Coordinates of C-alpha atoms in Angstrom, one line a residue:
M1 CA -43.9 -28.2 -22.3
S2 CA -43.9 -26.4 -25.7
Q3 CA -46.0 -27.8 -28.4
A4 CA -44.4 -29.4 -31.5
Q5 CA -44.0 -27.3 -34.6
Q6 CA -46.5 -28.5 -37.2
Y7 CA -45.7 -28.4 -40.9
S8 CA -48.3 -29.1 -43.6
V9 CA -47.0 -31.1 -46.6
G10 CA -48.3 -31.9 -50.1
I11 CA -46.8 -34.8 -52.2
L12 CA -47.4 -34.7 -56.0
T13 CA -46.6 -37.8 -58.0
I14 CA -46.0 -37.0 -61.7
S15 CA -46.2 -40.2 -63.8
D16 CA -48.2 -41.3 -66.8
T17 CA -48.0 -44.9 -65.5
A18 CA -49.1 -44.2 -61.9
S19 CA -51.9 -41.8 -63.0
A20 CA -53.4 -44.7 -65.0
D21 CA -52.9 -47.2 -62.1
S22 CA -52.4 -45.7 -58.6
T23 CA -51.0 -49.0 -57.4
K24 CA -47.9 -48.3 -59.5
D25 CA -47.1 -45.2 -57.3
L26 CA -44.3 -46.3 -55.0
S27 CA -42.6 -42.9 -54.6
G28 CA -45.5 -41.1 -53.1
P29 CA -45.9 -43.6 -50.2
T30 CA -42.1 -43.7 -49.8
L31 CA -42.0 -39.9 -49.3
K32 CA -44.9 -40.1 -46.8
T33 CA -42.9 -42.6 -44.8
V34 CA -39.8 -40.3 -44.8
F35 CA -41.9 -37.4 -43.5
K36 CA -43.4 -39.7 -40.8
Q37 CA -40.0 -41.0 -39.7
A38 CA -38.6 -37.4 -39.6
S39 CA -41.5 -36.3 -37.3
K40 CA -40.2 -36.1 -33.8
E41 CA -41.4 -34.7 -30.5
K42 CA -40.7 -31.1 -31.4
I43 CA -41.1 -31.2 -35.2
T44 CA -44.1 -32.8 -37.0
F45 CA -44.7 -33.1 -40.7
N46 CA -48.3 -33.7 -41.7
V47 CA -48.9 -34.9 -45.2
I48 CA -52.4 -33.5 -45.8
K49 CA -52.4 -33.4 -49.6
S50 CA -51.4 -36.0 -52.1
A51 CA -52.2 -36.5 -55.8
I52 CA -51.1 -38.5 -58.8
I53 CA -51.1 -36.9 -62.2
S54 CA -49.7 -37.5 -65.7
D55 CA -46.7 -35.6 -67.1
D56 CA -48.9 -32.6 -68.1
F57 CA -47.5 -29.1 -67.8
E58 CA -50.8 -27.4 -67.0
Q59 CA -51.9 -30.0 -64.5
I60 CA -48.6 -29.7 -62.6
Q61 CA -48.8 -26.0 -62.4
N62 CA -52.4 -25.9 -61.4
I63 CA -52.0 -28.3 -58.5
V64 CA -48.8 -26.7 -57.2
K65 CA -50.4 -23.2 -57.4
T66 CA -53.5 -24.4 -55.6
W67 CA -51.6 -26.0 -52.8
S68 CA -49.3 -23.0 -52.3
D69 CA -51.7 -20.1 -53.0
N70 CA -55.0 -21.5 -51.8
E71 CA -54.2 -24.3 -49.4
N72 CA -51.2 -22.5 -48.0
L73 CA -49.2 -25.6 -47.5
D74 CA -45.8 -25.2 -45.9
I75 CA -44.0 -27.7 -48.1
V76 CA -44.8 -29.2 -51.6
V77 CA -42.7 -32.1 -52.9
T78 CA -43.1 -33.3 -56.5
T79 CA -41.7 -36.7 -57.5
G80 CA -41.1 -37.7 -61.1
G81 CA -40.4 -36.0 -64.4
T82 CA -37.0 -34.7 -63.5
G83 CA -34.9 -36.7 -65.9
F84 CA -33.9 -36.4 -69.6
G85 CA -36.9 -38.3 -70.9
V86 CA -39.1 -36.7 -73.7
K87 CA -42.0 -36.4 -71.3
D88 CA -39.9 -35.2 -68.3
I89 CA -41.2 -31.6 -67.9
T90 CA -41.4 -31.1 -64.1
P91 CA -38.5 -28.6 -63.9
E92 CA -40.0 -26.6 -66.8
A93 CA -43.4 -26.5 -65.1
I94 CA -42.1 -25.7 -61.6
E95 CA -39.4 -23.0 -62.3
P96 CA -41.8 -20.3 -63.6
L97 CA -43.8 -20.7 -60.4
L98 CA -40.9 -20.0 -58.1
Q99 CA -40.6 -16.4 -56.7
K100 CA -37.3 -17.2 -55.1
K101 CA -35.0 -20.1 -56.2
S102 CA -33.0 -22.1 -53.7
P103 CA -30.2 -23.8 -55.6
G104 CA -28.6 -24.9 -52.3
I105 CA -31.3 -27.3 -51.6
A106 CA -31.1 -28.8 -55.1
Y107 CA -27.3 -28.9 -54.8
A108 CA -27.6 -30.8 -51.5
M109 CA -29.9 -33.4 -53.0
I110 CA -27.8 -33.9 -56.1
T111 CA -24.5 -34.1 -54.1
T112 CA -26.1 -36.8 -51.9
S113 CA -27.2 -38.9 -54.8
L114 CA -23.8 -38.5 -56.6
Q115 CA -22.3 -40.3 -53.7
K116 CA -24.5 -43.3 -54.5
T117 CA -24.5 -43.3 -58.3
P118 CA -23.0 -41.2 -61.1
F119 CA -26.3 -41.3 -62.9
A120 CA -27.5 -38.7 -60.4
A121 CA -25.9 -36.2 -62.7
L122 CA -28.8 -36.7 -65.1
S123 CA -31.3 -35.5 -62.5
R124 CA -32.6 -32.0 -63.1
L125 CA -33.8 -30.9 -59.7
V126 CA -35.2 -27.5 -58.8
S127 CA -36.3 -25.9 -55.6
G128 CA -37.5 -22.6 -54.2
V129 CA -40.2 -20.5 -52.6
R130 CA -43.6 -19.5 -53.8
G131 CA -45.4 -17.2 -51.4
K132 CA -44.8 -18.9 -48.0
T133 CA -44.5 -22.4 -49.5
I134 CA -41.2 -24.3 -50.0
I135 CA -41.3 -26.3 -53.2
I136 CA -38.8 -29.0 -54.1
T137 CA -38.6 -31.6 -56.9
V138 CA -37.2 -35.1 -56.4
P139 CA -36.7 -38.1 -58.8
G140 CA -39.5 -40.5 -59.6
S141 CA -37.7 -43.7 -58.4
P142 CA -38.6 -44.6 -54.8
K143 CA -34.9 -44.9 -53.9
G144 CA -34.0 -41.6 -55.5
A145 CA -36.9 -39.8 -54.0
K146 CA -36.1 -41.1 -50.5
E147 CA -32.4 -40.3 -50.7
N148 CA -33.0 -36.8 -52.0
L149 CA -35.7 -35.9 -49.4
E150 CA -33.7 -37.3 -46.5
A151 CA -30.7 -35.1 -47.7
V152 CA -32.6 -31.9 -47.0
I153 CA -35.5 -32.8 -44.7
N154 CA -33.7 -31.4 -41.6
V155 CA -33.4 -27.9 -43.1
L156 CA -37.0 -27.7 -44.3
P157 CA -38.5 -26.5 -41.0
H158 CA -35.9 -23.6 -41.0
A159 CA -36.6 -22.8 -44.6
V160 CA -40.4 -22.7 -44.0
D161 CA -39.9 -20.4 -40.9
L162 CA -37.8 -18.0 -43.0
A163 CA -40.2 -18.0 -45.9
K164 CA -43.0 -17.0 -43.5
G165 CA -41.0 -14.0 -42.3
G166 CA -39.5 -15.6 -39.2
T167 CA -35.9 -15.6 -37.9
G168 CA -35.6 -19.3 -37.6
E169 CA -34.8 -19.0 -33.9
N170 CA -38.0 -20.8 -32.9
V171 CA -37.2 -23.7 -35.1
H172 CA -33.7 -24.0 -33.8
A173 CA -35.0 -23.9 -30.2
Q174 CA -37.3 -26.8 -31.1
L175 CA -34.5 -28.7 -32.8
N176 CA -32.0 -28.2 -30.0
A177 CA -34.6 -29.3 -27.5
Q178 CA -35.2 -32.4 -29.6
K179 CA -31.5 -33.2 -29.8
T180 CA -31.2 -32.9 -26.1
N181 CA -33.8 -35.6 -25.7
N182 CA -32.1 -38.0 -28.1
S183 CA -29.4 -40.4 -26.9
K184 CA -27.0 -38.8 -29.4
D185 CA -26.9 -36.5 -32.4
E186 CA -25.3 -38.1 -35.4
S187 CA -25.7 -35.2 -37.7
G188 CA -22.7 -33.3 -36.4
H189 CA -24.3 -30.1 -37.8
Q190 CA -24.3 -26.9 -35.7
C191 CA -25.9 -23.6 -36.8
V192 CA -25.8 -20.2 -35.2
H193 CA -28.2 -17.5 -36.4
N194 CA -28.7 -13.9 -35.5
T195 CA -31.5 -11.6 -36.5
K196 CA -29.6 -10.6 -39.6
H197 CA -29.9 -14.2 -40.8
E198 CA -26.2 -14.7 -40.9
H199 CA -25.5 -18.5 -41.1
H200 CA -22.3 -20.1 -39.6
H201 CA -22.2 -23.8 -40.1
K202 CA -19.8 -26.3 -38.7
H203 CA -19.9 -29.7 -40.4
E204 CA -18.1 -32.5 -38.5
H205 CA -19.2 -35.1 -41.0
D206 CA -21.7 -35.5 -43.8
T207 CA -24.9 -37.5 -43.3
T208 CA -28.2 -37.7 -45.0
R209 CA -30.0 -40.0 -42.6
S210 CA -30.5 -40.2 -38.9
F211 CA -30.3 -43.6 -37.3
L212 CA -31.6 -45.0 -34.1
S213 CA -29.5 -48.1 -34.2
D214 CA -25.9 -48.3 -33.0
P215 CA -23.0 -48.0 -35.5
L216 CA -21.9 -51.4 -36.7
S217 CA -18.3 -50.5 -36.2
G218 CA -18.7 -49.0 -32.7
P219 CA -17.1 -50.5 -29.6
V220 CA -19.4 -52.4 -27.2
T221 CA -18.6 -49.7 -24.6
Q222 CA -20.5 -47.1 -26.7
R223 CA -23.6 -49.1 -27.3
Q224 CA -26.9 -47.7 -26.1
R225 CA -28.0 -49.1 -22.8
K226 CA -31.7 -48.5 -23.4
S227 CA -33.6 -49.1 -26.6
P228 CA -33.9 -45.9 -28.7
Y229 CA -37.0 -47.3 -30.4
P230 CA -40.3 -45.9 -29.0
M231 CA -42.6 -48.6 -27.6
I232 CA -45.8 -48.8 -29.5
T233 CA -49.0 -50.9 -29.1
V234 CA -49.8 -54.0 -31.1
D235 CA -52.7 -52.1 -32.7
E236 CA -50.4 -49.3 -33.8
A237 CA -48.0 -51.9 -35.2
L238 CA -50.7 -53.7 -37.2
N239 CA -51.7 -50.3 -38.7
I240 CA -48.2 -49.6 -39.7
I241 CA -47.9 -53.1 -41.3
A242 CA -51.2 -52.7 -43.1
N243 CA -50.1 -49.4 -44.6
N244 CA -47.0 -51.0 -46.0
A245 CA -48.3 -54.4 -47.1
E246 CA -49.2 -53.8 -50.7
I247 CA -50.7 -56.1 -53.3
L248 CA -48.1 -57.3 -55.7
G249 CA -50.3 -57.3 -58.8
S250 CA -52.2 -60.1 -60.5
I251 CA -51.5 -63.1 -62.7
T252 CA -53.5 -65.5 -64.9
V253 CA -53.6 -69.1 -63.6
P254 CA -55.4 -72.2 -64.8
V255 CA -58.4 -73.5 -62.8
N256 CA -57.2 -76.5 -60.9
E257 CA -56.4 -77.6 -57.4
N258 CA -53.5 -75.2 -57.2
L259 CA -55.9 -72.4 -57.1
V260 CA -56.8 -73.1 -53.5
G261 CA -55.7 -70.2 -51.2
M262 CA -55.6 -67.6 -54.0
V263 CA -57.8 -64.5 -54.2
L264 CA -59.7 -63.5 -57.3
A265 CA -58.4 -60.2 -58.8
E266 CA -61.5 -59.7 -61.0
D267 CA -65.2 -60.8 -61.2
V268 CA -65.6 -64.1 -63.1
Y269 CA -68.6 -64.6 -65.4
A270 CA -70.2 -67.8 -66.5
K271 CA -69.3 -68.6 -70.1
E272 CA -71.8 -71.5 -70.4
P273 CA -75.2 -72.1 -69.0
V274 CA -75.7 -74.8 -66.3
P275 CA -77.4 -77.0 -67.2
G276 CA -76.6 -76.7 -70.9
Y277 CA -79.7 -78.7 -71.8
R278 CA -83.2 -79.4 -70.3
A279 CA -82.4 -82.1 -67.7
S280 CA -84.4 -84.5 -65.5
I281 CA -84.1 -84.0 -61.8
V282 CA -85.2 -87.5 -60.9
D283 CA -85.3 -91.1 -62.2
G284 CA -88.7 -91.7 -64.0
Y285 CA -90.5 -91.1 -67.2
A286 CA -90.6 -88.1 -69.5
V287 CA -94.2 -87.4 -70.4
V288 CA -96.6 -84.9 -72.0
A289 CA -98.2 -83.5 -68.9
S290 CA -101.5 -82.9 -70.7
D291 CA -101.9 -86.7 -71.3
G292 CA -102.7 -87.3 -67.7
P293 CA -102.7 -90.6 -65.8
G294 CA -103.0 -93.8 -67.9
I295 CA -101.1 -96.6 -69.6
Y296 CA -98.5 -95.5 -72.2
P297 CA -96.0 -97.2 -74.4
V298 CA -92.3 -96.7 -73.5
V299 CA -90.7 -95.5 -76.8
G300 CA -87.1 -95.0 -75.7
V301 CA -84.6 -94.3 -72.9
S302 CA -82.8 -91.1 -72.1
I303 CA -79.8 -91.4 -69.8
A304 CA -77.2 -88.9 -68.6
N305 CA -74.8 -89.5 -71.4
V306 CA -73.5 -87.9 -74.6
Q307 CA -76.2 -88.1 -77.3
S308 CA -76.0 -87.0 -80.9
D309 CA -79.6 -85.7 -81.1
A310 CA -82.4 -85.1 -78.8
M311 CA -85.2 -87.6 -78.8
Q312 CA -88.7 -86.6 -80.1
L313 CA -91.7 -87.5 -77.9
K314 CA -95.2 -87.4 -79.1
P315 CA -98.5 -87.2 -77.1
G316 CA -99.5 -90.6 -75.9
Q317 CA -95.9 -91.8 -75.5
I318 CA -93.4 -91.8 -72.6
T319 CA -89.7 -92.2 -72.3
R320 CA -87.7 -93.8 -69.5
I321 CA -85.2 -91.2 -68.1
T322 CA -82.5 -91.1 -65.5
T323 CA -81.4 -88.2 -63.2
G324 CA -79.5 -85.7 -65.4
G325 CA -80.8 -87.2 -68.6
P326 CA -81.8 -84.9 -71.5
I327 CA -85.5 -84.2 -71.7
P328 CA -86.8 -85.3 -75.1
N329 CA -88.3 -82.7 -77.4
G330 CA -92.0 -82.6 -76.9
A331 CA -91.9 -83.7 -73.3
T332 CA -93.3 -81.2 -70.8
A333 CA -92.8 -83.0 -67.4
V334 CA -91.1 -85.9 -65.6
V335 CA -93.0 -88.4 -63.4
M336 CA -91.0 -90.2 -60.7
V337 CA -90.6 -93.9 -61.0
E338 CA -92.3 -94.3 -57.6
D339 CA -95.5 -92.9 -59.2
T340 CA -95.6 -95.6 -61.9
S341 CA -96.1 -99.3 -62.3
L342 CA -95.0 -101.8 -65.0
V343 CA -97.8 -103.1 -67.3
S344 CA -96.0 -105.2 -69.9
T345 CA -92.5 -106.2 -71.1
S346 CA -90.7 -107.4 -74.2
A347 CA -90.9 -111.1 -75.0
D348 CA -87.4 -111.7 -73.4
G349 CA -88.5 -109.7 -70.3
L350 CA -85.6 -107.3 -70.6
Q351 CA -87.4 -104.2 -71.8
E352 CA -90.4 -102.2 -70.6
E353 CA -93.1 -102.0 -73.3
S354 CA -95.9 -100.2 -71.4
V355 CA -96.1 -98.4 -68.0
K356 CA -99.0 -97.0 -66.1
I357 CA -98.7 -93.4 -64.9
H358 CA -100.6 -92.9 -61.6
V359 CA -100.4 -89.1 -61.1
Q360 CA -101.3 -86.0 -63.0
A361 CA -98.0 -84.3 -63.9
R362 CA -97.6 -80.5 -64.0
N363 CA -95.9 -78.7 -66.8
N364 CA -92.1 -78.5 -66.1
E365 CA -92.3 -80.7 -63.1
W366 CA -88.9 -82.3 -62.2
I367 CA -87.2 -80.5 -65.1
R368 CA -84.1 -78.3 -64.8
E369 CA -84.4 -75.7 -67.6
I370 CA -81.3 -74.5 -69.5
G371 CA -79.4 -72.0 -67.4
S372 CA -81.7 -72.5 -64.4
D373 CA -78.7 -73.1 -62.1
T374 CA -76.4 -70.6 -63.8
S375 CA -77.1 -68.5 -66.8
V376 CA -74.5 -67.1 -69.2
G377 CA -73.0 -63.8 -68.0
T378 CA -73.8 -64.5 -64.3
V379 CA -71.1 -63.4 -61.9
I380 CA -70.1 -66.7 -60.3
V381 CA -67.1 -65.6 -58.2
R382 CA -66.5 -62.0 -57.3
K383 CA -63.3 -60.0 -57.1
G384 CA -61.7 -60.4 -53.7
E385 CA -63.2 -63.8 -52.9
L386 CA -60.9 -66.5 -51.6
V387 CA -60.7 -69.9 -53.4
T388 CA -61.2 -72.2 -50.4
A389 CA -60.2 -75.8 -49.9
V390 CA -63.9 -76.7 -49.5
G391 CA -63.9 -76.9 -53.3
G392 CA -67.0 -74.8 -54.1
E393 CA -65.2 -72.1 -56.0
I394 CA -63.2 -74.5 -58.2
G395 CA -66.3 -76.6 -58.8
V396 CA -68.4 -73.7 -60.0
L397 CA -65.6 -72.3 -62.2
S398 CA -65.2 -75.7 -63.8
S399 CA -68.9 -76.1 -64.3
V400 CA -69.3 -73.0 -66.5
G401 CA -66.4 -73.5 -68.8
V402 CA -63.9 -71.1 -67.1
R403 CA -60.5 -72.5 -67.7
E404 CA -58.3 -69.7 -66.3
V405 CA -58.7 -66.7 -64.0
R406 CA -56.8 -63.7 -62.7
V407 CA -55.7 -63.9 -59.1
Y408 CA -53.5 -61.7 -56.9
K409 CA -49.9 -62.8 -56.7
R410 CA -49.0 -64.6 -53.5
P411 CA -45.9 -63.3 -51.8
V412 CA -42.8 -65.5 -51.6
I413 CA -41.4 -65.7 -48.1
G414 CA -37.8 -66.1 -46.9
I415 CA -36.9 -67.5 -43.5
L416 CA -33.6 -67.3 -41.8
S417 CA -32.2 -67.7 -38.2
T418 CA -29.3 -65.8 -36.7
G419 CA -26.9 -66.5 -33.9
N420 CA -23.4 -68.0 -33.4
E421 CA -24.9 -70.5 -30.9
V422 CA -27.7 -71.7 -33.3
V423 CA -27.2 -75.0 -35.1
N424 CA -29.5 -77.1 -37.3
H425 CA -32.1 -79.0 -35.4
N426 CA -30.9 -82.3 -36.9
E427 CA -27.3 -82.1 -35.6
P428 CA -26.4 -85.4 -34.0
E429 CA -24.8 -83.9 -30.9
L430 CA -24.6 -80.4 -29.4
K431 CA -21.4 -78.7 -28.2
Y432 CA -21.3 -76.7 -25.1
G433 CA -23.2 -73.4 -25.6
Q434 CA -25.1 -74.5 -28.8
I435 CA -28.8 -74.6 -29.2
R436 CA -30.9 -76.3 -31.8
D437 CA -32.8 -74.1 -34.3
S438 CA -36.5 -74.6 -33.6
N439 CA -37.5 -71.2 -35.0
R440 CA -36.7 -71.9 -38.7
P441 CA -38.5 -75.3 -38.9
T442 CA -41.5 -73.8 -37.1
L443 CA -41.8 -70.8 -39.4
L444 CA -41.2 -72.9 -42.5
A445 CA -44.1 -75.2 -41.4
I446 CA -46.4 -72.2 -40.7
G447 CA -45.6 -70.8 -44.1
K448 CA -46.2 -74.1 -45.9
I449 CA -49.4 -75.0 -44.1
T450 CA -50.9 -71.6 -44.9
G451 CA -50.1 -72.2 -48.6
F452 CA -47.4 -69.7 -49.3
E453 CA -44.1 -70.4 -51.1
V454 CA -41.3 -70.4 -48.6
K455 CA -37.6 -70.3 -49.1
D456 CA -35.1 -71.4 -46.4
F457 CA -32.0 -69.3 -46.1
G458 CA -30.5 -71.2 -43.2
I459 CA -28.6 -70.0 -40.2
V460 CA -26.4 -66.9 -40.3
S461 CA -23.7 -66.2 -37.7
D462 CA -23.3 -63.0 -35.8
N463 CA -20.9 -61.6 -38.4
V464 CA -21.7 -58.2 -39.9
Q465 CA -20.6 -59.0 -43.5
E466 CA -22.1 -62.4 -43.6
L467 CA -25.4 -61.1 -42.3
E468 CA -25.4 -58.3 -44.8
N469 CA -24.6 -60.7 -47.7
V470 CA -27.3 -63.2 -46.8
L471 CA -29.9 -60.5 -46.2
K472 CA -29.2 -59.0 -49.7
L473 CA -29.3 -62.5 -51.3
A474 CA -32.6 -63.3 -49.6
L475 CA -34.2 -59.9 -50.4
S476 CA -33.3 -60.4 -54.1
Q477 CA -35.4 -63.6 -54.1
V478 CA -38.4 -63.0 -51.8
D479 CA -41.2 -60.5 -51.2
V480 CA -41.2 -60.9 -47.4
L481 CA -38.2 -61.8 -45.3
V482 CA -38.6 -63.2 -41.8
T483 CA -35.6 -63.4 -39.5
T484 CA -35.3 -64.6 -35.9
G485 CA -32.8 -63.4 -33.3
G486 CA -30.5 -60.5 -33.2
V487 CA -33.0 -57.7 -32.4
S488 CA -32.6 -57.1 -28.7
M489 CA -29.9 -55.1 -26.9
G490 CA -27.0 -57.6 -26.9
E491 CA -23.5 -57.0 -28.2
F492 CA -24.2 -59.2 -31.2
D493 CA -27.7 -58.2 -32.0
L494 CA -26.9 -56.9 -35.5
L495 CA -30.2 -57.0 -37.3
K496 CA -31.4 -53.4 -36.7
P497 CA -28.1 -51.7 -37.6
T498 CA -27.5 -53.9 -40.6
L499 CA -30.9 -53.3 -42.0
E500 CA -30.8 -49.5 -41.3
R501 CA -27.2 -48.7 -42.1
S502 CA -26.0 -51.3 -44.6
L503 CA -29.2 -52.1 -46.5
E504 CA -30.8 -48.6 -46.1
A505 CA -34.0 -50.1 -45.0
T506 CA -36.6 -48.1 -43.1
I507 CA -37.3 -49.4 -39.6
H508 CA -40.9 -48.6 -38.8
F509 CA -40.9 -50.0 -35.3
G510 CA -38.5 -51.8 -33.1
R511 CA -40.2 -52.3 -29.8
L512 CA -43.7 -53.3 -28.8
K513 CA -45.8 -53.1 -25.7
M514 CA -46.6 -56.8 -25.6
K515 CA -45.6 -60.2 -24.1
P516 CA -44.0 -62.2 -25.6
G517 CA -42.3 -60.3 -28.5
K518 CA -41.2 -57.0 -27.1
P519 CA -38.2 -56.5 -29.5
T520 CA -40.2 -57.4 -32.6
T521 CA -39.0 -55.2 -35.5
F522 CA -40.6 -54.3 -38.8
A523 CA -38.8 -52.7 -41.7
T524 CA -39.3 -52.1 -45.4
I525 CA -36.9 -51.7 -48.3
I526 CA -37.7 -50.3 -51.7
S527 CA -36.5 -52.5 -54.6
D528 CA -36.5 -51.4 -58.2
E529 CA -40.1 -52.7 -58.5
Y530 CA -41.9 -52.5 -55.2
K531 CA -41.7 -52.4 -51.4
K532 CA -40.4 -55.5 -49.6
L533 CA -41.2 -56.3 -46.0
I534 CA -38.8 -57.5 -43.4
F535 CA -40.0 -58.9 -40.1
S536 CA -37.2 -59.4 -37.6
L537 CA -38.6 -61.5 -34.8
P538 CA -37.2 -62.2 -31.3
G539 CA -35.0 -65.3 -31.0
N540 CA -37.0 -66.9 -28.1
P541 CA -39.0 -69.7 -29.7
V542 CA -42.4 -68.8 -28.3
S543 CA -41.9 -65.1 -29.1
A544 CA -41.0 -65.9 -32.7
T545 CA -44.0 -68.2 -33.2
V546 CA -46.5 -65.8 -31.5
T547 CA -45.3 -62.8 -33.4
S548 CA -45.4 -64.7 -36.7
Y549 CA -49.1 -65.3 -36.2
L550 CA -49.8 -61.8 -34.9
F551 CA -47.9 -59.8 -37.6
V552 CA -46.4 -61.9 -40.4
L553 CA -49.4 -64.0 -41.3
P554 CA -51.8 -61.1 -41.5
A555 CA -49.3 -59.2 -43.7
L556 CA -49.0 -62.1 -46.0
R557 CA -52.8 -62.4 -46.3
K558 CA -53.1 -58.7 -47.0
I559 CA -50.5 -58.8 -49.7
A560 CA -52.2 -61.9 -51.2
G561 CA -55.4 -59.8 -51.6
Y562 CA -57.5 -61.1 -48.6
D563 CA -60.3 -58.7 -47.7
N564 CA -60.3 -60.1 -44.1
W565 CA -56.6 -60.4 -43.6
N566 CA -56.6 -60.4 -39.8
L567 CA -56.9 -63.8 -38.1
P568 CA -60.4 -64.6 -36.7
I569 CA -61.3 -63.7 -33.1
V570 CA -63.9 -65.4 -30.9
Q571 CA -64.9 -64.8 -27.3
A572 CA -63.9 -67.6 -25.0
E573 CA -64.4 -68.3 -21.3
L574 CA -61.4 -68.8 -19.1
S575 CA -61.3 -72.3 -17.5
N576 CA -58.7 -71.2 -14.9
N577 CA -57.4 -68.1 -13.2
I578 CA -54.6 -66.2 -15.0
S579 CA -52.3 -63.6 -13.4
L580 CA -51.7 -60.6 -15.5
D581 CA -48.4 -59.1 -16.7
P582 CA -47.6 -55.4 -16.8
R583 CA -47.6 -55.6 -20.6
P584 CA -50.6 -56.8 -22.6
E585 CA -50.1 -60.5 -23.1
Y586 CA -50.9 -63.0 -25.8
H587 CA -51.4 -66.1 -23.7
R588 CA -51.2 -69.5 -25.4
A589 CA -54.3 -71.6 -24.8
T590 CA -56.4 -74.5 -26.2
I591 CA -60.0 -73.5 -26.9
S592 CA -62.9 -75.8 -27.7
Y593 CA -66.6 -75.3 -28.1
D594 CA -68.9 -76.5 -25.3
Y595 CA -72.2 -77.3 -26.8
T596 CA -73.9 -77.6 -23.5
K597 CA -72.9 -74.1 -22.5
G598 CA -73.1 -72.7 -26.0
K599 CA -69.7 -71.0 -25.7
F600 CA -65.9 -71.5 -26.3
L601 CA -63.8 -72.5 -23.4
A602 CA -60.1 -71.6 -23.0
V603 CA -57.6 -73.7 -21.1
S604 CA -54.1 -72.3 -20.6
T605 CA -51.2 -74.3 -22.0
G606 CA -49.2 -73.8 -18.7
N607 CA -46.0 -71.9 -18.0
Q608 CA -45.9 -68.9 -20.5
I609 CA -42.2 -68.1 -20.3
S610 CA -41.0 -67.1 -23.8
S611 CA -38.4 -69.8 -24.1
R612 CA -40.8 -72.7 -23.2
L613 CA -41.9 -74.0 -26.6
L614 CA -44.1 -76.6 -24.9
S615 CA -46.6 -73.8 -24.3
M616 CA -47.3 -73.9 -28.1
C617 CA -48.1 -77.6 -28.1
S618 CA -51.9 -78.1 -28.5
C619 CA -52.2 -74.3 -28.7
N620 CA -54.9 -73.2 -31.1
A621 CA -55.5 -69.7 -29.8
L622 CA -53.8 -66.6 -28.4
L623 CA -55.8 -65.0 -25.6
K624 CA -55.6 -61.2 -25.6
L625 CA -55.0 -60.3 -22.0
P626 CA -54.9 -56.7 -20.7
G627 CA -51.9 -55.3 -18.9
K628 CA -51.9 -55.5 -15.1
T629 CA -53.1 -52.4 -13.2
D630 CA -53.6 -51.6 -9.5
Q631 CA -57.3 -52.4 -9.9
L632 CA -56.9 -55.5 -12.1
K633 CA -54.1 -58.0 -11.3
E634 CA -55.8 -61.3 -12.3
L635 CA -58.5 -62.6 -14.5
V636 CA -60.6 -65.2 -12.7
K637 CA -62.1 -68.4 -14.1
G638 CA -65.2 -67.6 -16.0
T639 CA -64.0 -64.3 -17.5
M640 CA -64.7 -63.8 -21.2
V641 CA -61.7 -62.8 -23.3
D642 CA -60.9 -62.4 -26.9
A643 CA -59.1 -65.4 -28.5
I644 CA -57.2 -65.1 -31.8
L645 CA -57.6 -68.4 -33.6
I646 CA -54.3 -69.8 -34.9
G647 CA -55.2 -73.4 -35.3
Q648 CA -58.1 -75.9 -35.7
L649 CA -60.8 -76.0 -33.1
N650 CA -61.0 -79.0 -30.9

């Protein structure tokens, strides 16, 4: 088997805004994704260099020259600075560096964009060769950058091969071998080359993207019989999700109970000392420590209350004081009431006149000094910390005079179900062939209990136009969209082709090596502002619930700024034998802590078929079980396994 052709790539983002805040760079990551998606068995693009710089002529030239002359990259793509803006100077910086211009590449990109918007005519794209490096410029918007690169990415390997002095035959051999392995070639593009580099092209139709999904208008007889999506592991899927789940920015919110579940976007400092005055730790008497034991007149009372002025205590006097009460000026210690006795009272017996002190007080005994708990300027809550329902974070923020804080925005989630057979769960009666929607209520409940704002987009029938319309509506209102159903190989499984072909979403994976949840699909779509995530989960109730915990919830936590965004895992001992499946399984179980054994115990919830929602009842953990092998077909009682916690411990 011949090895894949490797092409080194550099991506240069040119933007004043992104250079000041790298989180604003959406085009760079988008281009990386395009290269990754275009990498196949025979052709691989490796993005080994990336940078973000301002719209600076000299900087642009220096980096591009370094990458081409010193780093010897095969391909350099710049994004940004190609418009008519005052600071748009990318073409002016790049053109002098080109030893050969390639107007055909620029023409292909502009032509593609003009099919989408007439404003593409305002894009000043250039491309060409420097040394052995292909250099192209694309617009700064994520959508424009993606469209333009996809328009020419299939010709770049050939261009690189020619720039290096080759004939292009090796690349064509690789591409043809690659096409043979694909279920079909939708490009309709055939090329014949001889050693004189004569190019004869036959274009059956124009396309700028390659799709794995079936055409929406194709007959059922032409649908693919095997999934074209490569099967990847759960860990690989989680890495892909993590690379695409981006923090949405930060907002300022008041300190109150609504802060629970949010993550601090900056360190918070104490504005006031705690305590703000010298305070008594106990109920007793404020004294001058040097006076020692003896009988003293009680000259006043200091209680935990608002006072206009601090009392003044002289040697030979004491003041009755309560816990939290201000220490009088002149007092140097507090003696607990248990270490005193009453000597005399007022004539009516209501007030203490003199009290005997039985112990020798030490200076500052039972006194909280100003700022002894928290001093001004102390970091009380650090960036990245979660505000928990325990109340400690809200309490300490309130105690030091902090009225508002900056937190990371929490994503808004949309939930919808698909399927002609699916009806609302509260329908009075079912018709033949109908099923009640349990997925949507379950996912809405999970979203609500975890503290995220959730929007319900109902049930969508298996109709191409209706599905497209509802998806567009939902994506205009949410940051993360979760759908259930329509992702398998059925005639009416329309999610993947609708996302890919109608919405121009990028499908990052569409098949997982796991049980349940094999057809779980993850996609992203670039809006005008940021990347939105789409999780298309299987329609089977258990599959939808399990994959929502494994993939959706961690993504939401990462977007919300959680440092530890994966769900917690503990080791648990199996209480019964479990037969293994060929695929790694996420087995529903109830775990509890056995204090006599000092370990967690896991009990299976029974039949694990993906349609049996009863297996989720009382489930608070997913047991990570390995796939079956010839050597290991069953895990016996007493085996220790990893358990992902999804609910409260019993």
